[in-house]
Amino acid sequence: MIVSNPNSTGNRVVAISAVLFLVFDATVLGIGYWMARQIADDAVTINLAGRQRMLSQRMVKALLQFDIARREGRVGNAALRELRESVELFDTTLAAFAHGGNAIAGDGQPMYQAAVTSEQGADLVLETLRVWSPYGRALRALGRPGGVSTEVLAGLVGDAQRTNLVLLDLANRLTSRVEDASRGKTDKLRRLQVLAFVLALLNFTVMLHAVWRRMRGLRWRHDQMQRIVRRDALTGLPNRVGLLEMLQSELSQPCSERGGLVVGFLDLDGFKQVNDRHGHAAGDEVLRQVTGRLRGRLRHTDLIGRIGGDEFVVLLHQVAAPEQVKPVLEGLVGAMREPFDVAGEPVTVGLSVGAVHVCDSDVSAEQLVHLADQTMYRVKHADGVCWLLVGLQPGTGQLADVALSSQLQTVIAGDC
């Protein structure tokens, strides 16, 4: 018998879902790392743009101090040195904003600064370069040998105050633009991160569903295999394994809950001759028809199984008194009286039944079936007897004949 698995793709779905879960999880982590790097880089750019404002003001202050020193007849080296340092730092940072390159961090260490993008304010950087170029050249001229004249210095001081306001405005706008761009990028990255997280959750749900289906498929296969192991393929009845399990389950319950139990061992008479004369296919057909007739004579609470060949076992439940099963046993035997139709030819078989009634006993299911088998052989060797019911003494594995009426005290049999 071939058993198909309704979840044959379960392994593949689980594997794909697991890989996708790892991909989505890695994507979420990657976006988080990328977002952290972007925020860190933008924070540096914002800090440098803020420092440009401070440097522009320092240059004006140093220029004023140098002008005052010149007017007072002093050299003004300290102011000139501060001015040169501020000009150099401002110029280096602005070049990095424009083209990308090394800049000086707040701790004095060199660092790489990427060029400001159009979204961040590249146009503002170009405007700052346009304003700074002549202004920066004029400031650097102060440090050359000979310097500049008093009139040129006075004009430069006036220009510096006006230019400083322009540079401050450009630096402020650049800072705001970079902050806005940073927030925009962060929002996009967060949306991507949320999307990846949602996809990961959806994929995880799919994976859980696939695992559930896979487990259900495994249970289904297990049930199918158990059904194969416990079912007779020809008749569909429980086989020996399945029947013994059911019987043992019944015996494990107290008699006060399940009531008395009768185990009947059924053996067909003349079945070998059917096989020899008509062939095994005809014998199989007889067994199927026998199964149908036997089922029709049992109560809805009773069970029947085929334990091999032409042998069957019935479990009769809730038997308060042994005499209750007499109609059932007689019905089983009577079901064989009519010939069976096999390929248009009548075939006749008989039935011998040995039955054991048990209530409280420590006997196992295997032993109880064996006792019923022994009782059936007593029927086989008795002339004119088709069924026999015996009782099992409580607490023992020994048989005692059960009287179906007060008049019959020894072996009780059903006539054929």
Coordinates of C-alpha atoms in Angstrom, one line a residue:
M1 CA 0.0 0.0 0.0
I2 CA 1.4 3.4 -1.0
V3 CA 0.9 6.2 1.4
S4 CA 1.0 9.7 -0.1
N5 CA 2.2 12.6 2.0
P6 CA 0.0 15.8 1.7
N7 CA 2.9 17.9 2.9
S8 CA 5.6 16.6 0.6
T9 CA 7.0 20.1 0.1
G10 CA 7.0 20.8 3.9
N11 CA 10.8 20.4 4.2
R12 CA 11.5 22.8 1.3
V13 CA 9.0 25.4 2.6
V14 CA 10.6 25.3 6.1
A15 CA 14.1 25.6 4.6
I16 CA 13.2 28.5 2.4
S17 CA 11.4 30.3 5.2
A18 CA 14.3 29.7 7.5
V19 CA 16.7 31.2 4.9
L20 CA 14.4 34.2 4.3
F21 CA 14.1 34.7 8.0
L22 CA 17.9 34.9 8.3
V23 CA 18.0 37.3 5.3
F24 CA 15.3 39.6 6.7
D25 CA 16.9 39.5 10.2
A26 CA 20.3 40.3 8.6
T27 CA 18.7 43.1 6.6
V28 CA 17.2 44.6 9.8
L29 CA 20.6 44.4 11.5
G30 CA 22.3 45.8 8.4
I31 CA 19.9 48.7 8.1
G32 CA 20.3 49.4 11.8
Y33 CA 24.1 49.5 11.4
W34 CA 23.8 51.6 8.2
M35 CA 21.5 54.0 10.0
A36 CA 23.9 54.3 12.9
R37 CA 26.8 55.1 10.5
Q38 CA 24.7 57.7 8.6
I39 CA 23.7 59.4 11.8
A40 CA 27.3 59.4 13.1
D41 CA 28.6 60.8 9.8
D42 CA 25.8 63.4 9.6
A43 CA 26.5 64.4 13.2
V44 CA 30.2 65.0 12.3
T45 CA 29.2 67.1 9.3
I46 CA 26.8 69.1 11.5
N47 CA 29.5 69.6 14.1
L48 CA 32.0 70.8 11.5
A49 CA 29.4 73.2 10.0
G50 CA 28.8 74.6 13.5
R51 CA 32.6 74.9 13.9
Q52 CA 32.7 77.0 10.7
R53 CA 30.4 79.5 12.4
M54 CA 32.8 79.7 15.4
L55 CA 35.8 80.0 13.1
S56 CA 34.3 82.8 11.1
Q57 CA 33.7 84.7 14.4
R58 CA 37.2 83.9 15.6
M59 CA 38.7 85.3 12.4
V60 CA 36.9 88.6 12.9
K61 CA 37.9 88.8 16.5
A62 CA 41.6 88.0 15.7
L63 CA 41.5 90.5 12.8
L64 CA 40.2 93.2 15.1
Q65 CA 42.8 92.4 17.8
F66 CA 45.5 92.6 15.1
D67 CA 44.2 95.9 13.9
I68 CA 44.2 97.3 17.4
A69 CA 47.7 96.1 18.0
R70 CA 48.9 97.8 14.8
R71 CA 47.2 101.0 15.8
E72 CA 48.9 100.9 19.2
G73 CA 52.3 100.2 17.6
R74 CA 52.5 96.6 18.7
V75 CA 53.3 93.6 16.5
G76 CA 50.2 91.6 17.3
N77 CA 51.8 88.1 16.8
A78 CA 49.3 86.3 19.0
A79 CA 46.3 87.7 17.1
L80 CA 48.0 87.0 13.8
R81 CA 48.8 83.4 14.8
E82 CA 45.2 82.8 15.9
L83 CA 44.0 84.3 12.6
R84 CA 46.2 82.1 10.5
E85 CA 45.1 78.9 12.4
S86 CA 41.5 79.8 12.0
V87 CA 41.9 80.6 8.3
E88 CA 43.7 77.3 7.7
L89 CA 41.1 75.2 9.6
F90 CA 38.2 77.0 8.0
D91 CA 39.7 76.5 4.5
T92 CA 40.5 72.8 5.0
T93 CA 37.0 72.1 6.3
L94 CA 35.4 74.0 3.5
A95 CA 37.5 72.1 0.9
A96 CA 36.4 68.8 2.5
F97 CA 32.8 69.8 2.3
A98 CA 33.2 70.7 -1.4
H99 CA 35.3 67.8 -2.7
G100 CA 35.6 65.3 0.2
G101 CA 38.9 64.7 1.9
N102 CA 40.8 65.1 5.2
A103 CA 39.6 67.5 7.8
I104 CA 40.7 68.1 11.4
A105 CA 38.4 66.7 14.1
G106 CA 37.6 68.5 17.3
D107 CA 40.3 66.6 19.1
G108 CA 42.9 67.8 16.6
Q109 CA 43.2 64.4 14.8
P110 CA 42.8 64.1 11.0
M111 CA 39.6 62.6 9.8
Y112 CA 37.9 61.9 6.5
Q113 CA 34.9 64.1 5.6
A114 CA 32.7 63.1 2.7
A115 CA 31.7 65.7 0.2
V116 CA 28.4 67.4 1.1
T117 CA 25.6 66.0 -1.2
S118 CA 23.1 68.1 -3.1
E119 CA 20.5 66.9 -0.6
Q120 CA 22.6 68.1 2.3
G121 CA 23.3 71.5 0.7
A122 CA 26.1 71.3 -1.9
D123 CA 24.8 74.6 -3.4
L124 CA 25.4 76.3 0.0
V125 CA 28.9 74.9 0.1
L126 CA 29.5 76.4 -3.4
E127 CA 28.1 79.7 -2.3
T128 CA 30.3 79.7 0.7
L129 CA 33.4 79.0 -1.5
R130 CA 32.4 81.9 -3.7
V131 CA 32.2 84.3 -0.7
W132 CA 35.3 82.8 1.0
S133 CA 37.8 82.7 -1.9
P134 CA 38.5 86.5 -2.0
Y135 CA 38.0 86.9 1.7
G136 CA 40.4 84.1 2.5
R137 CA 43.1 85.4 0.1
A138 CA 42.9 88.8 1.8
L139 CA 43.3 87.2 5.3
R140 CA 46.2 85.0 4.2
A141 CA 48.0 88.1 2.8
L142 CA 48.3 89.5 6.4
G143 CA 50.8 86.8 7.2
R144 CA 53.1 87.4 4.3
P145 CA 56.3 89.3 4.7
G146 CA 55.6 93.0 4.7
G147 CA 51.9 92.4 5.5
V148 CA 49.5 95.1 4.2
S149 CA 49.1 98.8 4.6
T150 CA 47.1 100.4 7.4
E151 CA 44.5 101.6 4.8
V152 CA 44.1 98.0 3.4
L153 CA 43.9 96.6 6.9
A154 CA 41.1 99.1 7.8
G155 CA 39.2 98.2 4.7
L156 CA 39.6 94.5 5.4
V157 CA 38.3 94.9 8.9
G158 CA 35.1 96.5 7.5
D159 CA 34.7 93.8 4.9
A160 CA 35.3 91.1 7.5
Q161 CA 32.4 92.2 9.6
R162 CA 30.0 92.1 6.6
T163 CA 31.5 88.9 5.2
N164 CA 31.2 87.2 8.6
L165 CA 27.5 87.8 8.7
V166 CA 27.2 86.2 5.2
L167 CA 29.4 83.2 6.3
L168 CA 27.4 82.8 9.5
D169 CA 24.1 82.7 7.6
L170 CA 25.5 80.2 5.1
A171 CA 26.9 78.0 7.9
N172 CA 23.6 78.1 9.7
R173 CA 21.6 77.2 6.6
L174 CA 24.1 74.4 5.8
T175 CA 23.7 73.0 9.4
S176 CA 19.9 73.1 9.1
R177 CA 20.0 71.5 5.6
V178 CA 22.3 68.7 6.8
E179 CA 20.0 68.1 9.9
D180 CA 16.9 67.9 7.6
A181 CA 18.7 65.6 5.2
S182 CA 19.8 63.4 8.1
R183 CA 16.3 63.2 9.5
G184 CA 15.0 62.4 6.0
K185 CA 17.5 59.6 5.5
T186 CA 16.9 58.3 9.0
D187 CA 13.1 58.2 8.4
K188 CA 13.7 56.3 5.1
L189 CA 16.0 53.8 6.8
R190 CA 13.6 53.4 9.6
R191 CA 10.8 52.7 7.2
L192 CA 12.9 50.1 5.4
Q193 CA 13.8 48.7 8.8
V194 CA 10.2 48.4 9.8
L195 CA 9.3 46.9 6.4
A196 CA 12.1 44.3 6.8
F197 CA 11.0 43.6 10.3
V198 CA 7.3 43.2 9.2
L199 CA 8.5 40.9 6.3
A200 CA 10.5 38.9 8.8
L201 CA 7.5 38.5 11.1
L202 CA 5.3 37.5 8.1
N203 CA 8.0 35.1 7.0
F204 CA 8.3 33.7 10.5
T205 CA 4.5 33.2 10.5
V206 CA 4.8 31.3 7.2
M207 CA 7.7 29.3 8.7
L208 CA 5.6 28.4 11.8
H209 CA 2.7 27.5 9.6
A210 CA 5.0 25.3 7.4
V211 CA 6.5 23.7 10.5
W212 CA 2.9 23.1 11.8
R213 CA 1.9 21.6 8.5
R214 CA 5.1 19.5 8.5
M215 CA 4.4 18.3 12.0
R216 CA 0.8 17.6 10.9
G217 CA 2.1 15.7 7.9
L218 CA 4.5 13.7 10.1
R219 CA 1.6 12.9 12.4
W220 CA -0.5 12.0 9.4
R221 CA 2.2 9.7 8.1
H222 CA 2.6 8.2 11.6
D223 CA -1.1 7.6 11.8
Q224 CA -1.1 6.1 8.3
M225 CA 1.8 3.8 9.3
Q226 CA 0.1 2.9 12.6
R227 CA -3.1 2.2 10.6
I228 CA -1.1 0.0 8.3
V229 CA 0.6 -1.7 11.2
R230 CA -2.7 -2.2 13.1
R231 CA -5.1 -2.9 10.2
D232 CA -5.7 -6.0 8.1
A233 CA -5.3 -4.9 4.4
L234 CA -7.7 -7.5 3.1
T235 CA -10.7 -6.9 5.3
G236 CA -10.0 -3.5 6.8
L237 CA -10.4 -4.9 10.3
P238 CA -7.9 -4.4 13.1
N239 CA -5.1 -7.0 12.9
R240 CA -3.6 -8.9 15.8
V241 CA -1.5 -5.9 16.9
G242 CA -4.3 -3.5 16.8
L243 CA -6.8 -5.8 18.5
L244 CA -4.5 -6.8 21.3
E245 CA -3.8 -3.1 22.0
M246 CA -7.5 -2.4 22.2
L247 CA -8.1 -5.4 24.4
Q248 CA -5.2 -4.5 26.7
S249 CA -6.7 -1.0 27.0
E250 CA -10.0 -2.4 28.0
L251 CA -8.4 -4.8 30.6
S252 CA -6.5 -1.9 32.1
Q253 CA -9.8 -0.3 33.3
P254 CA -11.6 -1.5 36.4
C255 CA -14.5 -3.9 35.8
S256 CA -16.7 -1.5 37.7
E257 CA -16.2 1.1 34.9
R258 CA -16.1 -1.0 31.8
G259 CA -18.4 -3.9 32.8
G260 CA -17.8 -7.5 31.9
L261 CA -15.9 -8.4 28.8
V262 CA -16.2 -11.4 26.5
V263 CA -13.4 -12.3 24.1
G264 CA -14.5 -14.7 21.3
F265 CA -12.1 -16.6 19.1
L266 CA -13.7 -17.4 15.7
D267 CA -12.3 -20.0 13.2
L268 CA -13.9 -20.8 9.8
D269 CA -14.7 -24.4 9.1
G270 CA -14.0 -25.7 5.6
F271 CA -12.1 -22.6 4.5
K272 CA -9.0 -24.5 3.4
Q273 CA -11.2 -26.5 1.0
V274 CA -12.4 -23.2 -0.5
N275 CA -8.8 -22.2 -1.2
D276 CA -7.8 -25.6 -2.6
R277 CA -10.8 -25.8 -4.9
H278 CA -11.5 -22.2 -6.0
G279 CA -8.1 -20.6 -5.4
H280 CA -6.8 -17.9 -3.1
A281 CA -8.7 -15.1 -4.8
A282 CA -11.9 -16.8 -4.1
G283 CA -10.8 -17.4 -0.5
D284 CA -10.1 -13.6 -0.2
E285 CA -13.5 -12.8 -1.4
V286 CA -15.1 -15.2 1.1
L287 CA -13.1 -13.6 3.9
R288 CA -14.4 -10.2 2.8
Q289 CA -18.0 -11.4 2.7
V290 CA -17.5 -13.2 6.1
T291 CA -16.3 -9.9 7.6
G292 CA -19.4 -8.1 6.4
R293 CA -21.8 -10.7 7.8
L294 CA -20.0 -10.9 11.2
R295 CA -20.1 -7.1 11.5
G296 CA -23.8 -7.2 10.8
R297 CA -24.4 -9.6 13.8
L298 CA -22.4 -7.6 16.4
R299 CA -23.8 -4.8 18.6
H300 CA -22.6 -1.3 18.0
T301 CA -20.4 -1.5 21.1
D302 CA -18.6 -4.6 20.0
L303 CA -15.4 -4.9 18.0
I304 CA -14.0 -7.5 15.6
G305 CA -10.6 -8.1 14.2
R306 CA -8.8 -10.6 12.0
I307 CA -5.7 -12.0 13.5
G308 CA -4.6 -14.2 10.6
G309 CA -5.7 -16.6 8.0
D310 CA -9.3 -17.6 8.7
E311 CA -9.2 -16.6 12.3
F312 CA -11.1 -13.7 13.8
V313 CA -11.5 -12.3 17.4
V314 CA -14.5 -10.4 18.7
L315 CA -14.6 -8.2 21.8
L316 CA -18.1 -8.0 23.4
H317 CA -18.3 -5.1 25.8
Q318 CA -20.5 -4.3 28.8
V319 CA -21.5 -7.8 29.5
A320 CA -23.1 -7.7 33.0
A321 CA -24.1 -11.4 32.8
P322 CA -22.7 -14.1 30.5
E323 CA -26.1 -15.1 29.2
Q324 CA -26.4 -11.7 27.6
V325 CA -24.0 -12.7 24.8
K326 CA -25.8 -16.0 23.9
P327 CA -27.9 -14.2 21.1
V328 CA -24.7 -12.6 19.8
L329 CA -22.8 -15.9 19.6
E330 CA -25.7 -17.7 18.0
G331 CA -26.0 -14.9 15.5
L332 CA -22.3 -15.1 14.5
V333 CA -22.7 -18.9 13.9
G334 CA -26.0 -18.4 12.1
A335 CA -24.4 -15.8 9.8
M336 CA -22.5 -18.6 8.1
R337 CA -25.5 -20.8 7.3
E338 CA -26.2 -19.1 4.0
P339 CA -23.8 -20.0 1.2
F340 CA -21.4 -17.3 -0.1
D341 CA -21.6 -16.3 -3.8
V342 CA -18.1 -16.4 -5.3
A343 CA -18.0 -15.7 -9.1
G344 CA -21.6 -17.0 -9.3
E345 CA -20.9 -20.2 -7.5
P346 CA -22.2 -21.0 -4.0
V347 CA -19.5 -21.6 -1.3
T348 CA -20.2 -22.8 2.2
V349 CA -18.1 -22.4 5.3
G350 CA -18.9 -23.0 9.0
L351 CA -17.8 -21.2 12.1
S352 CA -16.4 -22.4 15.5
V353 CA -16.4 -19.9 18.4
G354 CA -14.7 -20.2 21.7
A355 CA -15.5 -17.3 24.1
V356 CA -14.1 -16.3 27.5
H357 CA -16.0 -14.0 29.9
V358 CA -13.8 -12.0 32.2
C359 CA -14.4 -9.2 34.7
D360 CA -11.7 -8.7 37.4
S361 CA -8.5 -10.6 36.5
D362 CA -4.8 -10.0 36.1
V363 CA -4.7 -11.9 32.8
S364 CA -3.1 -10.1 29.8
A365 CA -4.7 -9.5 26.5
E366 CA -2.4 -12.1 24.9
Q367 CA -3.2 -14.7 27.5
L368 CA -7.0 -14.0 27.2
V369 CA -6.9 -14.5 23.4
H370 CA -4.9 -17.7 23.9
L371 CA -7.5 -18.9 26.4
A372 CA -10.3 -18.1 23.9
D373 CA -8.3 -20.0 21.2
Q374 CA -8.1 -23.0 23.5
T375 CA -11.8 -22.9 24.1
M376 CA -12.4 -22.7 20.3
Y377 CA -10.4 -25.9 19.9
R378 CA -12.7 -27.6 22.4
V379 CA -15.5 -26.7 20.1
K380 CA -13.7 -28.1 17.1
H381 CA -13.4 -31.4 18.8
A382 CA -16.9 -31.6 20.1
D383 CA -19.6 -33.1 17.8
G384 CA -22.5 -30.9 17.0
V385 CA -21.2 -27.9 19.0
C386 CA -20.5 -24.5 17.3
W387 CA -19.8 -22.2 20.2
L388 CA -18.7 -22.4 23.8
L389 CA -18.6 -19.8 26.5
V390 CA -16.5 -20.2 29.6
G391 CA -15.7 -17.9 32.5
L392 CA -12.3 -16.8 33.9
Q393 CA -12.0 -17.2 37.7
P394 CA -11.3 -13.8 39.3
G395 CA -7.7 -13.3 40.1
T396 CA -6.5 -16.4 38.1
G397 CA -5.7 -17.4 34.6
Q398 CA -7.7 -20.6 34.9
L399 CA -10.9 -21.3 33.0
A400 CA -14.3 -22.3 34.5
D401 CA -17.3 -23.2 32.5
V402 CA -20.1 -20.6 32.7
A403 CA -23.7 -21.8 33.1
L404 CA -26.1 -19.8 30.9
S405 CA -29.0 -20.9 33.1
S406 CA -29.4 -22.4 36.5
Q407 CA -30.0 -25.8 34.9
L408 CA -26.6 -25.9 33.1
Q409 CA -23.6 -26.0 35.4
T410 CA -20.8 -27.5 33.3
V411 CA -19.8 -27.0 29.7
I412 CA -22.3 -24.8 27.9
A413 CA -22.3 -25.0 24.1
G414 CA -24.4 -23.8 21.2
D415 CA -25.6 -26.3 18.8
C416 CA -24.8 -26.0 15.1

